[in-house]
Coordinates of C-alpha atoms in Angstrom, one line a residue:
M112 CA 23.5 -63.5 -15.8
P113 CA 19.8 -63.3 -15.4
L114 CA 18.0 -60.7 -17.7
T115 CA 14.7 -60.9 -16.0
T116 CA 13.9 -57.6 -14.3
Y117 CA 14.8 -53.9 -15.4
A118 CA 17.1 -54.1 -12.3
F119 CA 19.1 -57.3 -13.7
V120 CA 19.2 -55.9 -17.0
R121 CA 20.6 -52.6 -16.0
Q122 CA 23.4 -54.0 -14.0
A123 CA 24.4 -56.4 -16.7
V124 CA 24.6 -53.2 -19.1
E125 CA 26.3 -51.1 -16.6
Q126 CA 28.6 -54.1 -14.9
R127 CA 28.8 -56.9 -16.8
G128 CA 29.7 -56.3 -20.4
L129 CA 26.3 -57.2 -21.7
I130 CA 26.4 -54.9 -24.9
D131 CA 29.6 -56.1 -25.5
R132 CA 28.7 -60.0 -25.2
I133 CA 25.6 -59.4 -27.3
S134 CA 27.7 -57.3 -30.0
L135 CA 30.2 -60.4 -30.6
P136 CA 29.8 -62.1 -34.1
Q137 CA 27.6 -65.6 -34.0
G138 CA 29.5 -68.5 -32.5
T139 CA 32.3 -66.7 -30.7
Q140 CA 33.0 -67.7 -27.4
G141 CA 31.2 -65.3 -24.8
M142 CA 28.5 -64.4 -27.2
M143 CA 24.7 -63.9 -25.7
P144 CA 22.7 -65.3 -26.0
N145 CA 24.9 -68.5 -25.2
G146 CA 24.1 -71.1 -27.9
E147 CA 21.3 -69.3 -29.4
T148 CA 21.4 -66.6 -32.7
R149 CA 22.9 -63.5 -32.4
L150 CA 20.4 -60.7 -31.4
P151 CA 19.3 -58.2 -34.7
Q152 CA 21.8 -55.1 -35.0
Y153 CA 18.6 -53.3 -34.6
Q154 CA 17.8 -54.5 -31.2
I155 CA 21.5 -54.3 -30.1
N156 CA 21.2 -50.6 -31.1
Q157 CA 17.6 -50.1 -28.9
I158 CA 19.8 -51.2 -25.5
I159 CA 22.5 -49.1 -26.4
A160 CA 20.2 -46.2 -27.0
W161 CA 18.4 -46.9 -24.2
R162 CA 21.5 -46.9 -21.9
D163 CA 22.6 -43.6 -23.7
A164 CA 19.2 -42.1 -22.9
G165 CA 19.7 -43.2 -18.7
F166 CA 18.1 -46.2 -18.8
P167 CA 14.4 -44.9 -18.8
E168 CA 12.0 -47.0 -17.7

């Protein structure tokens, strides 16, 4: 799942469950970023707020 452009990230949020995957507990299968440390909750909250605001650029 490439997350290198606005379009890719938006598609990942809308169609590929990105928020669910980054919200999984550390070490859970399917967690993103894969094999890395879970994002801090404040960053996850920022992505949720971005989605809820309609994905402003």
